[in-house]
Tab-separated table of C-alpha atoms and ligand atoms in Angstrom:
chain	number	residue	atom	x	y	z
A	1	UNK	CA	86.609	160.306	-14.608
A	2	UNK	CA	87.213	164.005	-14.351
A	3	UNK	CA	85.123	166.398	-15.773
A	4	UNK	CA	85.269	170.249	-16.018
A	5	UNK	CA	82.866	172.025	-13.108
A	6	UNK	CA	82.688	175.023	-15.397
A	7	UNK	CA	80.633	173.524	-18.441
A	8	UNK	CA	76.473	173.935	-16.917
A	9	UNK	CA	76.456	170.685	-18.733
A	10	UNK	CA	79.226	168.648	-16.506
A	11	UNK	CA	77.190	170.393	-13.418
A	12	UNK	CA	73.921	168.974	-14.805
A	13	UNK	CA	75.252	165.696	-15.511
A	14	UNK	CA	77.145	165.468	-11.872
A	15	UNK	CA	73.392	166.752	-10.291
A	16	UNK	CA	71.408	164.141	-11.811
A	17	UNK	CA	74.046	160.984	-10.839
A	18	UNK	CA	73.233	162.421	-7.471
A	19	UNK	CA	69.899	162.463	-7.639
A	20	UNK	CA	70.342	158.990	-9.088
A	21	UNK	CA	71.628	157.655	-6.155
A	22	UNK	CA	75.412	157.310	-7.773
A	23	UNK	CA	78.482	159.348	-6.014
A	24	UNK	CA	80.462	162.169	-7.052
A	25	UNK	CA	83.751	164.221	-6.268
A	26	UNK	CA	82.736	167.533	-5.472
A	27	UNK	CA	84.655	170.497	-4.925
A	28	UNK	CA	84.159	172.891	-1.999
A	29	UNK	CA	86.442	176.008	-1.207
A	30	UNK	CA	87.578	173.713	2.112
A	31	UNK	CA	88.538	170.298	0.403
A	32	UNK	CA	87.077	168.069	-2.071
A	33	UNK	CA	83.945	165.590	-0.622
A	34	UNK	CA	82.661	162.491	-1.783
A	35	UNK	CA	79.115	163.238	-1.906
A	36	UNK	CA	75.852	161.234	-2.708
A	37	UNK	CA	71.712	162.300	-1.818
A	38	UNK	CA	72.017	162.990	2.049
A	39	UNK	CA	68.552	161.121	2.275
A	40	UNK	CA	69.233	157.921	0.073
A	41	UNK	CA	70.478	155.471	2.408
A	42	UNK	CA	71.909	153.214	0.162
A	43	UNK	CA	74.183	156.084	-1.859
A	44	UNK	CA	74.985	157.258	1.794
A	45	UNK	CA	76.337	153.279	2.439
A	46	UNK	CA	78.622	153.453	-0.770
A	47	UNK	CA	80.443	156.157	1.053
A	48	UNK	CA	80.967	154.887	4.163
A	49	UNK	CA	81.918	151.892	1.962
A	50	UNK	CA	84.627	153.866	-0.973
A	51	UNK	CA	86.164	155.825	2.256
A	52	UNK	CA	86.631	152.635	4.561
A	53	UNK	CA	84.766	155.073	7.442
A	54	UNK	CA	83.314	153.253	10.472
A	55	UNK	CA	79.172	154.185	9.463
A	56	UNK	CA	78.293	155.434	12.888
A	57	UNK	CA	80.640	158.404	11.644
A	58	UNK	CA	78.185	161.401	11.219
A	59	UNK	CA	79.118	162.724	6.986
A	60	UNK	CA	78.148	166.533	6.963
A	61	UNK	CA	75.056	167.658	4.931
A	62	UNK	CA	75.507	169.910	2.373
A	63	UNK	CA	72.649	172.327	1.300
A	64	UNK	CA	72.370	175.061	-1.276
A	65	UNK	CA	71.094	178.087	0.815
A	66	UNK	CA	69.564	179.001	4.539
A	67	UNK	CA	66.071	178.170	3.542
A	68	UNK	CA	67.185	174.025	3.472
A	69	UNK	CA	67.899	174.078	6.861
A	70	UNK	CA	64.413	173.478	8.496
A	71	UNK	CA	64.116	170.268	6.148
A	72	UNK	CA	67.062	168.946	8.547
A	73	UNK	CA	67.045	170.477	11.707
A	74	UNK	CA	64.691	170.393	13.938
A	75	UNK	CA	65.367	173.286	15.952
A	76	UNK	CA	67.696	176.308	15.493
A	77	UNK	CA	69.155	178.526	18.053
A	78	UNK	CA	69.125	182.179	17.877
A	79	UNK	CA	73.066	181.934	18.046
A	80	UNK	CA	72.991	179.168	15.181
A	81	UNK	CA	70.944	181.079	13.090
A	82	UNK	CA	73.317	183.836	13.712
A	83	UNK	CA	76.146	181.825	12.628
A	84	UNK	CA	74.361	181.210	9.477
A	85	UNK	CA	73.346	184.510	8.214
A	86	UNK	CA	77.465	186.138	9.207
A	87	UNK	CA	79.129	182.725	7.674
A	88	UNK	CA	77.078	181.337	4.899
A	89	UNK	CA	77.541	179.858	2.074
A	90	UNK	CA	81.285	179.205	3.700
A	91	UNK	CA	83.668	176.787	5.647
A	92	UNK	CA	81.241	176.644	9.041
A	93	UNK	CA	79.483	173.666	10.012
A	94	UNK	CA	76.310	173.929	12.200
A	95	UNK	CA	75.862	170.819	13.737
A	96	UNK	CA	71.874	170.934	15.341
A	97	UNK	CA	69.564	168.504	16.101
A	98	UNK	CA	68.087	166.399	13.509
A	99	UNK	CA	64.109	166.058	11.906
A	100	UNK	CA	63.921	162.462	13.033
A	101	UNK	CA	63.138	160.988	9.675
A	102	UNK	CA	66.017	162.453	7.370
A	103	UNK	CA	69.245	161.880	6.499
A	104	UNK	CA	69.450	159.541	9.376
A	105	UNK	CA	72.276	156.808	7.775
A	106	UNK	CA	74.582	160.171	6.949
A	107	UNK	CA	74.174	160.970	10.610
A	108	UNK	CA	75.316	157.801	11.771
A	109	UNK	CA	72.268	157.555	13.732
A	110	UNK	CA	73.585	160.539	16.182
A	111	UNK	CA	69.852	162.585	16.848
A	112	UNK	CA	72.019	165.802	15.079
A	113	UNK	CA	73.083	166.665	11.803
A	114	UNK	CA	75.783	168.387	10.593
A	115	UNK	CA	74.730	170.907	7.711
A	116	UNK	CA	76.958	173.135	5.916
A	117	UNK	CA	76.472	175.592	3.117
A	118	UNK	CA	79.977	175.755	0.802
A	119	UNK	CA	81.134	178.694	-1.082
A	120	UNK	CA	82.185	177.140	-3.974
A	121	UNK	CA	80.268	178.160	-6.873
A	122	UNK	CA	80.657	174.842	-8.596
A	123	UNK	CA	79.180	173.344	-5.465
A	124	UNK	CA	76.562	175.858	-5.056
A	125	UNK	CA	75.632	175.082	-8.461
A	126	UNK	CA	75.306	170.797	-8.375
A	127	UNK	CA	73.297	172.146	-4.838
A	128	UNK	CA	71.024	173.991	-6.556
A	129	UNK	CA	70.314	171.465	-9.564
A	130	UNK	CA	70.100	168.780	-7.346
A	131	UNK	CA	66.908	171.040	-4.987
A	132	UNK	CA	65.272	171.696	-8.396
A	133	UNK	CA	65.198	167.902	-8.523
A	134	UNK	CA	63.865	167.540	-4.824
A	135	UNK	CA	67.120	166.636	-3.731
A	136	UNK	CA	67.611	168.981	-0.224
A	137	UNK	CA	70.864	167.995	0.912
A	138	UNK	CA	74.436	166.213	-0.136
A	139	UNK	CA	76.136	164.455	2.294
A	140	UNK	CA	79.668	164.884	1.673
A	141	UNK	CA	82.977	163.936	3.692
A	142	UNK	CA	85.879	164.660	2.600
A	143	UNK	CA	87.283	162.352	-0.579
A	144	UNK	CA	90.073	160.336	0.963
A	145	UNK	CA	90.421	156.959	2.433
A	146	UNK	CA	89.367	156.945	6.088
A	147	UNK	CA	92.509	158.448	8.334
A	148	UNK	CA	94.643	159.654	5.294
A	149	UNK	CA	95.121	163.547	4.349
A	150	UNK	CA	92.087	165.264	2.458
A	151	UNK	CA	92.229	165.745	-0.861
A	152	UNK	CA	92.293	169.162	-2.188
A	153	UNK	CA	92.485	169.217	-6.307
A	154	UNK	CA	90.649	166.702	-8.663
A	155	UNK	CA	93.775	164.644	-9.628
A	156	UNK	CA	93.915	164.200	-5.562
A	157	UNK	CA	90.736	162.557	-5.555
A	158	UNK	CA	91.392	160.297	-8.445
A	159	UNK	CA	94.567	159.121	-7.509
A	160	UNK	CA	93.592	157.973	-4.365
A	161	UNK	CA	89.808	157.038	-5.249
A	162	UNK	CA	89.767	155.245	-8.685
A	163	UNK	CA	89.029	156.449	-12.251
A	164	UNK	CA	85.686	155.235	-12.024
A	165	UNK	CA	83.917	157.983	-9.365
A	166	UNK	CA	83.268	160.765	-11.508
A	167	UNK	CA	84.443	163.689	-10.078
A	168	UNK	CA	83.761	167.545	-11.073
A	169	UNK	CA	86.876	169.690	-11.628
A	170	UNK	CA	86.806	172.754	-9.294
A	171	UNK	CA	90.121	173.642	-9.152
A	172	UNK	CA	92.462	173.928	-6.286
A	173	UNK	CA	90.813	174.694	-2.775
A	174	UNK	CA	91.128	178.036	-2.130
A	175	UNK	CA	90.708	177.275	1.843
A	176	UNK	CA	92.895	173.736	1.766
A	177	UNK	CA	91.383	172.385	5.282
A	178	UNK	CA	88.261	171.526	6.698
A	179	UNK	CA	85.311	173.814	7.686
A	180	UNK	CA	85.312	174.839	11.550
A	181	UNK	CA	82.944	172.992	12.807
A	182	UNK	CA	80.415	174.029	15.999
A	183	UNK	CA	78.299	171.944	18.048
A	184	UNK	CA	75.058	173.935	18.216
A	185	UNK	CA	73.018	171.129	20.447
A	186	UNK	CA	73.962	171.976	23.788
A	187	UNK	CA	72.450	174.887	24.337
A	188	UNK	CA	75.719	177.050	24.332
A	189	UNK	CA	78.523	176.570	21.011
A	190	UNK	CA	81.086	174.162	20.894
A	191	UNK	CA	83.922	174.094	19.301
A	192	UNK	CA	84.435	171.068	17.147
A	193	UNK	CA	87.158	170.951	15.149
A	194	UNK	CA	88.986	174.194	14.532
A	195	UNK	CA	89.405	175.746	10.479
A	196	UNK	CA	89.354	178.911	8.652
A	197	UNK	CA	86.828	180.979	10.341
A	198	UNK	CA	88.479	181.468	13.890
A	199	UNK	CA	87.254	181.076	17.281
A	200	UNK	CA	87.068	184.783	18.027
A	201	UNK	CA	85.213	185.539	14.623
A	202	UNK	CA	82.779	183.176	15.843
A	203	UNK	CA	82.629	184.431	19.326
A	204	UNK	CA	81.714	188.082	18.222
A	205	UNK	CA	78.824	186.316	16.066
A	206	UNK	CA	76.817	184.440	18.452
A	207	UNK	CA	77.577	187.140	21.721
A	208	UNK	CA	78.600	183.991	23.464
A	209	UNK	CA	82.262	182.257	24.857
A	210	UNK	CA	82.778	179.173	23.035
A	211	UNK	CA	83.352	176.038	25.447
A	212	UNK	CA	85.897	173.284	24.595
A	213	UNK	CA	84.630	169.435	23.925
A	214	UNK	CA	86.686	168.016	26.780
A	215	UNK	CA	84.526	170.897	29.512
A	216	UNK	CA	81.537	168.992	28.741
A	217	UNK	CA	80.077	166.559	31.127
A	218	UNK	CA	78.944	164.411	28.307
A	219	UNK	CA	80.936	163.213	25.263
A	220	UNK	CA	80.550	165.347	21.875
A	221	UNK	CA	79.595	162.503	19.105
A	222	UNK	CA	82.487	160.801	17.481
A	223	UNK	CA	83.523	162.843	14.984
A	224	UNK	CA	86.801	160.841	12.663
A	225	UNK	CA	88.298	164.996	12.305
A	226	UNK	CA	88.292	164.898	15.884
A	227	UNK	CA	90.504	161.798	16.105
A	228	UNK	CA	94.208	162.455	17.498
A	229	UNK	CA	95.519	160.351	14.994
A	230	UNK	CA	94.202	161.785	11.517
A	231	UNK	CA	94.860	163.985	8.434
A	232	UNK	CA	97.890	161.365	8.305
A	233	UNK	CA	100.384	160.936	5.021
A	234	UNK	CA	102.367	157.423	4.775
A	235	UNK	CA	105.617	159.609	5.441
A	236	UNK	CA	105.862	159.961	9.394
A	237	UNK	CA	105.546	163.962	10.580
A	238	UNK	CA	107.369	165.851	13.232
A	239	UNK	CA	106.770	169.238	14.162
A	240	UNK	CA	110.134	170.948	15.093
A	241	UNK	CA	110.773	174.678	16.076
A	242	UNK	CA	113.095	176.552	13.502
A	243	UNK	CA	116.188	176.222	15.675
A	244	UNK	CA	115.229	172.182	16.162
A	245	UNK	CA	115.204	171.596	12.592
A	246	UNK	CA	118.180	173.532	11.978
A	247	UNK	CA	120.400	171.765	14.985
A	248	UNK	CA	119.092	168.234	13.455
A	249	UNK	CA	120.075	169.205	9.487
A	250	UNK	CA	123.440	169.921	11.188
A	251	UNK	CA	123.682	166.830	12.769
A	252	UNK	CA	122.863	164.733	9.960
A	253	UNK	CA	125.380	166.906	7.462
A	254	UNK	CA	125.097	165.223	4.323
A	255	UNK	CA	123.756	162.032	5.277
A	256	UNK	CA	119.890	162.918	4.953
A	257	UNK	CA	118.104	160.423	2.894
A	258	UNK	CA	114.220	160.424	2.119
A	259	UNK	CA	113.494	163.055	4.416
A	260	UNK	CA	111.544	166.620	3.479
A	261	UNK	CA	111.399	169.885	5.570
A	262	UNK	CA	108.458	172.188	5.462
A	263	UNK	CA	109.723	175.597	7.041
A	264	UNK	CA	109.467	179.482	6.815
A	265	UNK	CA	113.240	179.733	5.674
A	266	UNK	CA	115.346	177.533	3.320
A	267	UNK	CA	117.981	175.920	5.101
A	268	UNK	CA	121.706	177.298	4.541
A	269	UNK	CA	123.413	176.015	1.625
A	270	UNK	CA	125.838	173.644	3.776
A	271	UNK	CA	122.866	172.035	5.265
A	272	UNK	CA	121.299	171.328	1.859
A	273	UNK	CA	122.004	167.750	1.356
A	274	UNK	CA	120.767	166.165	-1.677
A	275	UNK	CA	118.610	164.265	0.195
A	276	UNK	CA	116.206	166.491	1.544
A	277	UNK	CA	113.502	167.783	-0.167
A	278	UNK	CA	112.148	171.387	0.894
A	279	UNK	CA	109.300	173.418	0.355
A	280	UNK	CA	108.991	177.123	1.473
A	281	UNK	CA	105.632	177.322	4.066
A	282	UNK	CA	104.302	181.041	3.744
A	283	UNK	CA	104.281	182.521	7.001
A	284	UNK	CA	100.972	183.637	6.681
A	285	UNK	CA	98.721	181.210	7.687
A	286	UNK	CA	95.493	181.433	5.016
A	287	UNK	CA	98.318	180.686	3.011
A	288	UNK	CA	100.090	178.010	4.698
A	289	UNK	CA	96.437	176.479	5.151
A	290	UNK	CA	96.126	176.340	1.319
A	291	UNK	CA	99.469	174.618	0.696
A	292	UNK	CA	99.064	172.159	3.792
A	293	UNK	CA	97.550	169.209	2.411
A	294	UNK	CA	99.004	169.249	-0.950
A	295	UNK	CA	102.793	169.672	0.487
A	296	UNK	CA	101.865	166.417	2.115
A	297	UNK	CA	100.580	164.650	-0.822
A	298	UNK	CA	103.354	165.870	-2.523
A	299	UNK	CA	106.148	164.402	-0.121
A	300	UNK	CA	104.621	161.417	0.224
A	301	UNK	CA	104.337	161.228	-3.618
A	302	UNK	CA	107.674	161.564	-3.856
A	303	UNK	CA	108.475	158.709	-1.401
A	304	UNK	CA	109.608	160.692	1.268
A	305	UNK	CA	110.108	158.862	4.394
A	306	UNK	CA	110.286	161.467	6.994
A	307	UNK	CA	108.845	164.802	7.315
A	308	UNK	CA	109.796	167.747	9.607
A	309	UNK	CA	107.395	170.579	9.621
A	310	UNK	CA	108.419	174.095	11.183
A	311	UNK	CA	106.024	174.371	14.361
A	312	UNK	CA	103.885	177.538	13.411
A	313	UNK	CA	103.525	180.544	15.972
A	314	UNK	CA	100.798	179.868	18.831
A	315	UNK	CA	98.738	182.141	17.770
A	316	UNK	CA	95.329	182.016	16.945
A	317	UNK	CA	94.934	182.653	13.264
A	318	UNK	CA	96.913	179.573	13.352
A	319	UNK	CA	94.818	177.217	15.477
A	320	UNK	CA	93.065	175.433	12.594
A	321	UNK	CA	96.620	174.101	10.694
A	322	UNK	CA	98.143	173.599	14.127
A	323	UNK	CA	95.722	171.271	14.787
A	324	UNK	CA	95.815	169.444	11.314
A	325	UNK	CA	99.367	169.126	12.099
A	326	UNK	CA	99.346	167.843	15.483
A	327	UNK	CA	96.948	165.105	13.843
A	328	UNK	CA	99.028	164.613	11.268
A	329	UNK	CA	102.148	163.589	13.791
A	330	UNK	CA	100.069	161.592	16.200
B	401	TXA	O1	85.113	171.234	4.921
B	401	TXA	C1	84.491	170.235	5.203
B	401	TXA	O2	83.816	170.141	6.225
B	401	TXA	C2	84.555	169.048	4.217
B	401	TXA	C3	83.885	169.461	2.915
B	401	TXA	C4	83.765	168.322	1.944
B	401	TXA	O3	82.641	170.039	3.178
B	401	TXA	N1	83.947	167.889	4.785
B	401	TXA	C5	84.500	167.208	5.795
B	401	TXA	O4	83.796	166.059	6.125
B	401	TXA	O5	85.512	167.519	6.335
B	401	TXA	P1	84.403	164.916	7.051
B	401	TXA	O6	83.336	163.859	7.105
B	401	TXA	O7	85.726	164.509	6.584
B	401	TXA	O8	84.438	165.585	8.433
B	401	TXA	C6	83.215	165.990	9.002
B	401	TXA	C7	83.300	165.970	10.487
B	401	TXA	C8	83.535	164.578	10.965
B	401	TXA	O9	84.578	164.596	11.908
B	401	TXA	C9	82.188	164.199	11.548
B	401	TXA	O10	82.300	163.255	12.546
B	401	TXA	C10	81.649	165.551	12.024
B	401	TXA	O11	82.044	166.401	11.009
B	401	TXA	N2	80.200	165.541	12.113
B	401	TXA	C11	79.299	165.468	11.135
B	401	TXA	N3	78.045	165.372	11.618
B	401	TXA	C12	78.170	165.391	12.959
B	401	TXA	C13	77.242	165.298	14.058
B	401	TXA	N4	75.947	165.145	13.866
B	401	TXA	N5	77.736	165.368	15.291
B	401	TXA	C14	79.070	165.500	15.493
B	401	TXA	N6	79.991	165.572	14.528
B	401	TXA	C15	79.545	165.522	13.282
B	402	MG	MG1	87.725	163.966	6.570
């Protein structure tokens, strides 16, 4: 069931199911999660459950402000806590190491925790009901089946969760992809998974290079965003440079069928077969990072079998879509 996040009433009602134990579809500015009481194990289970997840898959903990943070973590480096006070509430996730005793089944039993403070103000305000109530931290992946694309508007969640999850209406996602997420265990950051706030951003924040996963002696903790093959719709993706896509459309003429193009420019009239679907991608990319995961919902909605996506520039404003992409085509 959907509900409006802007009545206080809907907010109070979605708080207390959490604090009930029950789960709910919450909106954040990066996607919608599927969130339940980071420190009830069996609510934590139902997720890992409703999203098909293996459960040694650390869920990130969501908390309302700064202060919630030393309920979690156990320790918090001066670069972390840096991180923090530039980024937060916003799409970073911290992940540091955990207070033994809590929220251990959303960690997946890793000895860190990933904690996050969102932007939304819907989901700053079912945060702050639910730490009236006692209630410190949300656990909250992102709403979609295990692998798929991540939902990012209410309807997305219901269509492919069930009518039954109640789920607060936030809107669309102003970010559309998931926070950037850095390791802050090993004594230097680590870049996670890339998003919105960029490497260089981060960088200037903490005084300190950021080192890449795969320099690290020992493996970072499995983390399903980090998986090559993820972020997937049922239609399979190709990434294909402007003059690729347009060489292909010309070899196919009129004969495309069930296939959907994603690209900066609209192809020329005589390659415009009726069928291929296409859908302008801004050439900014904030904006092409809001559109992302709804173009693919879209195409696949539409039973498109095949979809080519414009390969965006290599630059570095673009690193967090490139990557959902390359994910996305694995
Ligand atoms: O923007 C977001 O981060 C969204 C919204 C709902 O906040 N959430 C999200 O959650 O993307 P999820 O579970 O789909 O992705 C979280 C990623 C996973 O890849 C998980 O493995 C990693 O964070 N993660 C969480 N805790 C971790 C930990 N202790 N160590 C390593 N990775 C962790
Ligand atoms: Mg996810």
């Amino acid at each position: 069931m959907i509900i409006s996040g802007n009545h206080p009433a809907h907010v109070q009602q979605a708080a207390e199911a959490l604090c009930a134990g029950e789960l709910l579809g919450l909106p954040t500015e990066t996607v919608y999660g599927l969130a339940a009481d980071a420190c009830n194990d069996a609510a934590v289970a139902k997720i890992f459950q409703v999203k098909g997840r293996p459960s040694n898959h650390p869920l990130i903990v969501h908390v309302a402000a700064i202060d919630a943070v030393a309920k979690f973590a156990s320790d918090v480096p001066h670069f972390a806590r840096a991180l923090m006070t530039q980024f937060w509430p916003g799409p970073l996730t911290l992940i540091l190491p955990r207070c033994p005793d809590m929220a251990a089944a959303a960690a997946g039993g890793q000895h860190s925790v990933g904690l996050r403070c969102p932007s939304h103000p819907v989901a700053l305000a079912v945060l702050n009901a639910c730490a009236a109530q006692g209630v410190w931290g949300v656990a909250a992946p992102s709403a979609n089946l295990f692998g798929r694309v991540s939902p990012t508007r209410a309807a997305h969640v219901q269509s492919e969760l069930g009518d039954a999850l109640l789920i607060l209406d936030g809107g669309e996602c102003e970010v559309g992809i998931e926070s950037t997420i850095v390791d802050c265990t090993r004594g230097v950051p680590v870049l996670l998974r890339p998003g919105q706030i960029s490497r260089l951003q981060i960088e200037q924040t903490c005084g300190l290079k950021l080192v890449d996963p795969a320099a690290l002696s020992t493996q970072a903790p499995r983390a399903s965003g980090t998986l090559e093959s993820h972020y997937a719709p049922s239609a399979k993706v190709r990434m294909m440079h402007a003059d690729e896509w347009r060489k292909a459309l010309l070899a196919l003429g009129p004969h495309a069928q069930n296939l959907a193009l994603w690209s900066t420019e609209k192809p020329s009239p005589d390659l415009m077969g009726a069928g291929l679907l296409w859908r302008a991608m801004p050439s900014d990319a904030t904006l092409a990072a809001h559109d992302l995961f709804s173009v693919l919902r879209d195409f696949d909605a539409r039973g498109v079998r095949t979809i080519w996506i414009e390969t965006p520039p290599d630059t570095p404003e673009w690193e967090g879509v490139r990557d959902r992409l390359k994910r996305a085509a694995a």
